Amino acid sequence: MELGIRLQTLVDMVKSGQRVADIGCDHAYVSIALAKDKDCSVIAADIKDGPLEIAKENIKAAGMEEKIETRLSDGLTEFKKGEVDAIVIAGMGGHLIVDILKAGEDRLRPGMQLVLSPQSDLRLVRYELRKMNCFIEKEACLSEGGKWYFVLSARVGMDLPMPVSDEEAARNMMYGTYLPEHPSEEFREYLVWEARGLEDLLQSLSKQKTPAAKARQGSLRKQLAENQKIQERLG
């Protein structure tokens, strides 16, 4: 069973010995790795019967039936508060991850670990986590199959929800705080790759004179400036 770099990073971030909900478990490869390598008890959940049947077969083949339960669940709807210590969600867009966490907010509890790997809208995830009083403790940036991915570990705060202004929540949503303060070689490479893409996009948009294109240019210039600011600070 080969997890690949992204999913292995996800597993590595989960604290050992926890009760874990693997939301959108698909074939349960992450669940199996968590049970085998991190001594976790896992509830592998999916919204569809098909993936769950495959997950059950893989769990049985791995001999992990005593440590992994499968459950049909739309996000966290079929979970009880206090049933798990950590939630893992990967392979979904950021909007869907946020929707799942918001819909299941009453299942979250202080100190719970959230390990997430959104395939898109990472900034939205950072923003909404802060609004929900969840604090990002660690992030990893990596490249796999010609694509860039981010994996983050967050901790649920003491008060749910806690009033947070939009300004405060948006303050560090672009690049977060962990990676700029603990830069990996992959993150440095990502910044260079992103800056080139932003410059190319700005060049293309400069030929368009519509209000929408001008507004988009303003947003991209702001992002590029922040990117270059971090690159300069990292040397």
PDB file of N, CA and C in Angstrom, residues 63-115:
ATOM      1  N   GLY A  63      -5.834  -6.726   8.042  1.00  0.00           N
ATOM      2  CA  GLY A  63      -5.946  -7.274   9.393  1.00  0.00           C
ATOM      3  C   GLY A  63      -6.192  -6.212  10.445  1.00  0.00           C
ATOM      4  N   MET A  64      -6.875  -5.132  10.059  1.00  0.00           N
ATOM      5  CA  MET A  64      -7.092  -4.008  10.968  1.00  0.00           C
ATOM      6  C   MET A  64      -8.551  -3.862  11.393  1.00  0.00           C
ATOM      7  N   GLU A  65      -9.326  -4.945  11.302  1.00  0.00           N
ATOM      8  CA  GLU A  65     -10.754  -4.860  11.605  1.00  0.00           C
ATOM      9  C   GLU A  65     -11.039  -4.478  13.049  1.00  0.00           C
ATOM     10  N   GLU A  66     -10.148  -4.842  13.967  1.00  0.00           N
ATOM     11  CA  GLU A  66     -10.374  -4.512  15.377  1.00  0.00           C
ATOM     12  C   GLU A  66     -10.074  -3.050  15.686  1.00  0.00           C
ATOM     13  N   LYS A  67      -9.296  -2.406  14.832  1.00  0.00           N
ATOM     14  CA  LYS A  67      -8.896  -1.018  15.104  1.00  0.00           C
ATOM     15  C   LYS A  67      -9.601   0.004  14.217  1.00  0.00           C
ATOM     16  N   ILE A  68     -10.286  -0.470  13.162  1.00  0.00           N
ATOM     17  CA  ILE A  68     -10.936   0.458  12.237  1.00  0.00           C
ATOM     18  C   ILE A  68     -12.400   0.075  12.054  1.00  0.00           C
ATOM     19  N   GLU A  69     -13.271   1.025  12.321  1.00  0.00           N
ATOM     20  CA  GLU A  69     -14.710   0.875  12.088  1.00  0.00           C
ATOM     21  C   GLU A  69     -15.071   1.676  10.850  1.00  0.00           C
ATOM     22  N   THR A  70     -15.963   1.179  10.033  1.00  0.00           N
ATOM     23  CA  THR A  70     -16.455   1.952   8.889  1.00  0.00           C
ATOM     24  C   THR A  70     -17.849   2.485   9.206  1.00  0.00           C
ATOM     25  N   ARG A  71     -18.135   3.672   8.654  1.00  0.00           N
ATOM     26  CA  ARG A  71     -19.409   4.311   8.967  1.00  0.00           C
ATOM     27  C   ARG A  71     -19.886   5.149   7.783  1.00  0.00           C
ATOM     28  N   LEU A  72     -21.146   4.962   7.417  1.00  0.00           N
ATOM     29  CA  LEU A  72     -21.760   5.794   6.380  1.00  0.00           C
ATOM     30  C   LEU A  72     -22.155   7.119   7.029  1.00  0.00           C
ATOM     31  N   SER A  73     -21.562   8.206   6.561  1.00  0.00           N
ATOM     32  CA  SER A  73     -21.824   9.505   7.195  1.00  0.00           C
ATOM     33  C   SER A  73     -21.571  10.630   6.211  1.00  0.00           C
ATOM     34  N   ASP A  74     -22.467  11.577   6.192  1.00  0.00           N
ATOM     35  CA  ASP A  74     -22.282  12.808   5.419  1.00  0.00           C
ATOM     36  C   ASP A  74     -21.489  13.765   6.288  1.00  0.00           C
ATOM     37  N   GLY A  75     -20.183  13.810   6.080  1.00  0.00           N
ATOM     38  CA  GLY A  75     -19.326  14.609   6.943  1.00  0.00           C
ATOM     39  C   GLY A  75     -19.326  14.067   8.359  1.00  0.00           C
ATOM     40  N   LEU A  76     -19.664  14.934   9.315  1.00  0.00           N
ATOM     41  CA  LEU A  76     -19.656  14.545  10.728  1.00  0.00           C
ATOM     42  C   LEU A  76     -21.055  14.270  11.275  1.00  0.00           C
ATOM     43  N   THR A  77     -22.047  14.164  10.385  1.00  0.00           N
ATOM     44  CA  THR A  77     -23.433  14.068  10.853  1.00  0.00           C
ATOM     45  C   THR A  77     -23.695  12.838  11.713  1.00  0.00           C
ATOM     46  N   GLU A  78     -23.009  11.745  11.456  1.00  0.00           N
ATOM     47  CA  GLU A  78     -23.253  10.507  12.203  1.00  0.00           C
ATOM     48  C   GLU A  78     -22.253  10.293  13.338  1.00  0.00           C
ATOM     49  N   PHE A  79     -21.592  11.381  13.753  1.00  0.00           N
ATOM     50  CA  PHE A  79     -20.646  11.301  14.869  1.00  0.00           C
ATOM     51  C   PHE A  79     -21.227  12.006  16.094  1.00  0.00           C
ATOM     52  N   LYS A  80     -20.851  11.522  17.263  1.00  0.00           N
ATOM     53  CA  LYS A  80     -21.261  12.143  18.512  1.00  0.00           C
ATOM     54  C   LYS A  80     -20.122  12.982  19.075  1.00  0.00           C
ATOM     55  N   LYS A  81     -20.468  14.012  19.809  1.00  0.00           N
ATOM     56  CA  LYS A  81     -19.454  14.837  20.444  1.00  0.00           C
ATOM     57  C   LYS A  81     -18.660  13.999  21.441  1.00  0.00           C
ATOM     58  N   GLY A  82     -17.338  14.123  21.385  1.00  0.00           N
ATOM     59  CA  GLY A  82     -16.488  13.375  22.291  1.00  0.00           C
ATOM     60  C   GLY A  82     -16.122  11.994  21.802  1.00  0.00           C
ATOM     61  N   GLU A  83     -16.625  11.618  20.621  1.00  0.00           N
ATOM     62  CA  GLU A  83     -16.370  10.265  20.117  1.00  0.00           C
ATOM     63  C   GLU A  83     -14.958  10.109  19.572  1.00  0.00           C
ATOM     64  N   VAL A  84     -14.378  11.206  19.067  1.00  0.00           N
ATOM     65  CA  VAL A  84     -13.024  11.139  18.512  1.00  0.00           C
ATOM     66  C   VAL A  84     -12.176  12.290  19.058  1.00  0.00           C
ATOM     67  N   ASP A  85     -10.845  12.095  18.972  1.00  0.00           N
ATOM     68  CA  ASP A  85      -9.890  13.111  19.418  1.00  0.00           C
ATOM     69  C   ASP A  85      -9.348  13.927  18.259  1.00  0.00           C
ATOM     70  N   ALA A  86      -9.463  13.394  17.052  1.00  0.00           N
ATOM     71  CA  ALA A  86      -8.895  14.060  15.878  1.00  0.00           C
ATOM     72  C   ALA A  86      -9.768  13.796  14.663  1.00  0.00           C
ATOM     73  N   ILE A  87      -9.745  14.752  13.735  1.00  0.00           N
ATOM     74  CA  ILE A  87     -10.483  14.632  12.477  1.00  0.00           C
ATOM     75  C   ILE A  87      -9.512  14.831  11.332  1.00  0.00           C
ATOM     76  N   VAL A  88      -9.543  13.907  10.374  1.00  0.00           N
ATOM     77  CA  VAL A  88      -8.697  13.978   9.193  1.00  0.00           C
ATOM     78  C   VAL A  88      -9.593  14.138   7.969  1.00  0.00           C
ATOM     79  N   ILE A  89      -9.302  15.153   7.151  1.00  0.00           N
ATOM     80  CA  ILE A  89     -10.050  15.355   5.910  1.00  0.00           C
ATOM     81  C   ILE A  89      -9.062  15.702   4.803  1.00  0.00           C
ATOM     82  N   ALA A  90      -9.057  14.914   3.746  1.00  0.00           N
ATOM     83  CA  ALA A  90      -8.169  15.161   2.605  1.00  0.00           C
ATOM     84  C   ALA A  90      -8.904  14.822   1.316  1.00  0.00           C
ATOM     85  N   GLY A  91      -8.351  15.313   0.206  1.00  0.00           N
ATOM     86  CA  GLY A  91      -8.921  14.972  -1.095  1.00  0.00           C
ATOM     87  C   GLY A  91     -10.187  15.713  -1.441  1.00  0.00           C
ATOM     88  N   MET A  92     -10.464  16.815  -0.756  1.00  0.00           N
ATOM     89  CA  MET A  92     -11.650  17.630  -1.045  1.00  0.00           C
ATOM     90  C   MET A  92     -11.237  19.080  -1.223  1.00  0.00           C
ATOM     91  N   GLY A  93     -12.112  19.840  -1.860  1.00  0.00           N
ATOM     92  CA  GLY A  93     -11.875  21.263  -1.990  1.00  0.00           C
ATOM     93  C   GLY A  93     -12.057  21.979  -0.660  1.00  0.00           C
ATOM     94  N   GLY A  94     -11.454  23.142  -0.545  1.00  0.00           N
ATOM     95  CA  GLY A  94     -11.517  23.899   0.697  1.00  0.00           C
ATOM     96  C   GLY A  94     -12.925  24.273   1.114  1.00  0.00           C
ATOM     97  N   HIS A  95     -13.771  24.620   0.150  1.00  0.00           N
ATOM     98  CA  HIS A  95     -15.151  24.985   0.478  1.00  0.00           C
ATOM     99  C   HIS A  95     -15.884  23.824   1.137  1.00  0.00           C
ATOM    100  N   LEU A  96     -15.693  22.616   0.607  1.00  0.00           N
ATOM    101  CA  LEU A  96     -16.376  21.456   1.166  1.00  0.00           C
ATOM    102  C   LEU A  96     -15.847  21.136   2.559  1.00  0.00           C
ATOM    103  N   ILE A  97     -14.541  21.247   2.751  1.00  0.00           N
ATOM    104  CA  ILE A  97     -13.966  21.008   4.078  1.00  0.00           C
ATOM    105  C   ILE A  97     -14.542  21.980   5.097  1.00  0.00           C
ATOM    106  N   VAL A  98     -14.627  23.242   4.716  1.00  0.00           N
ATOM    107  CA  VAL A  98     -15.193  24.255   5.613  1.00  0.00           C
ATOM    108  C   VAL A  98     -16.658  23.941   5.912  1.00  0.00           C
ATOM    109  N   ASP A  99     -17.415  23.557   4.895  1.00  0.00           N
ATOM    110  CA  ASP A  99     -18.825  23.214   5.093  1.00  0.00           C
ATOM    111  C   ASP A  99     -18.982  22.050   6.074  1.00  0.00           C
ATOM    112  N   ILE A 100     -18.118  21.038   5.947  1.00  0.00           N
ATOM    113  CA  ILE A 100     -18.177  19.876   6.838  1.00  0.00           C
ATOM    114  C   ILE A 100     -17.893  20.284   8.276  1.00  0.00           C
ATOM    115  N   LEU A 101     -16.873  21.103   8.472  1.00  0.00           N
ATOM    116  CA  LEU A 101     -16.507  21.519   9.831  1.00  0.00           C
ATOM    117  C   LEU A 101     -17.579  22.417  10.441  1.00  0.00           C
ATOM    118  N   LYS A 102     -18.144  23.312   9.645  1.00  0.00           N
ATOM    119  CA  LYS A 102     -19.184  24.197  10.163  1.00  0.00           C
ATOM    120  C   LYS A 102     -20.454  23.417  10.506  1.00  0.00           C
ATOM    121  N   ALA A 103     -20.832  22.497   9.625  1.00  0.00           N
ATOM    122  CA  ALA A 103     -22.037  21.710   9.877  1.00  0.00           C
ATOM    123  C   ALA A 103     -21.873  20.814  11.101  1.00  0.00           C
ATOM    124  N   GLY A 104     -20.628  20.405  11.373  1.00  0.00           N
ATOM    125  CA  GLY A 104     -20.367  19.536  12.523  1.00  0.00           C
ATOM    126  C   GLY A 104     -19.694  20.249  13.672  1.00  0.00           C
ATOM    127  N   GLU A 105     -19.870  21.579  13.734  1.00  0.00           N
ATOM    128  CA  GLU A 105     -19.170  22.368  14.752  1.00  0.00           C
ATOM    129  C   GLU A 105     -19.524  21.927  16.167  1.00  0.00           C
ATOM    130  N   ASP A 106     -20.753  21.435  16.372  1.00  0.00           N
ATOM    131  CA  ASP A 106     -21.142  20.999  17.709  1.00  0.00           C
ATOM    132  C   ASP A 106     -20.465  19.688  18.103  1.00  0.00           C
ATOM    133  N   ARG A 107     -19.792  19.020  17.150  1.00  0.00           N
ATOM    134  CA  ARG A 107     -19.035  17.807  17.473  1.00  0.00           C
ATOM    135  C   ARG A 107     -17.584  18.115  17.831  1.00  0.00           C
ATOM    136  N   LEU A 108     -17.155  19.342  17.549  1.00  0.00           N
ATOM    137  CA  LEU A 108     -15.788  19.730  17.889  1.00  0.00           C
ATOM    138  C   LEU A 108     -15.700  20.021  19.382  1.00  0.00           C
ATOM    139  N   ARG A 109     -14.509  19.835  19.932  1.00  0.00           N
ATOM    140  CA  ARG A 109     -14.317  20.144  21.354  1.00  0.00           C
ATOM    141  C   ARG A 109     -12.913  20.681  21.560  1.00  0.00           C
ATOM    142  N   PRO A 110     -12.698  21.452  22.613  1.00  0.00           N
ATOM    143  CA  PRO A 110     -11.388  22.054  22.857  1.00  0.00           C
ATOM    144  C   PRO A 110     -10.269  21.019  22.869  1.00  0.00           C
ATOM    145  N   GLY A 111      -9.186  21.365  22.199  1.00  0.00           N
ATOM    146  CA  GLY A 111      -8.025  20.492  22.153  1.00  0.00           C
ATOM    147  C   GLY A 111      -8.033  19.493  21.026  1.00  0.00           C
ATOM    148  N   MET A 112      -9.152  19.345  20.320  1.00  0.00           N
ATOM    149  CA  MET A 112      -9.238  18.385  19.223  1.00  0.00           C
ATOM    150  C   MET A 112      -8.286  18.782  18.095  1.00  0.00           C
ATOM    151  N   GLN A 113      -7.642  17.776  17.487  1.00  0.00           N
ATOM    152  CA  GLN A 113      -6.741  18.015  16.372  1.00  0.00           C
ATOM    153  C   GLN A 113      -7.487  17.889  15.051  1.00  0.00           C
ATOM    154  N   LEU A 114      -7.253  18.835  14.146  1.00  0.00           N
ATOM    155  CA  LEU A 114      -7.806  18.791  12.797  1.00  0.00           C
ATOM    156  C   LEU A 114      -6.635  18.717  11.829  1.00  0.00           C
ATOM    157  N   VAL A 115      -6.551  17.653  11.052  1.00  0.00           N
ATOM    158  CA  VAL A 115      -5.490  17.505  10.058  1.00  0.00           C
ATOM    159  C   VAL A 115      -6.151  17.534   8.685  1.00  0.00           C
TER     160      VAL A 115
END
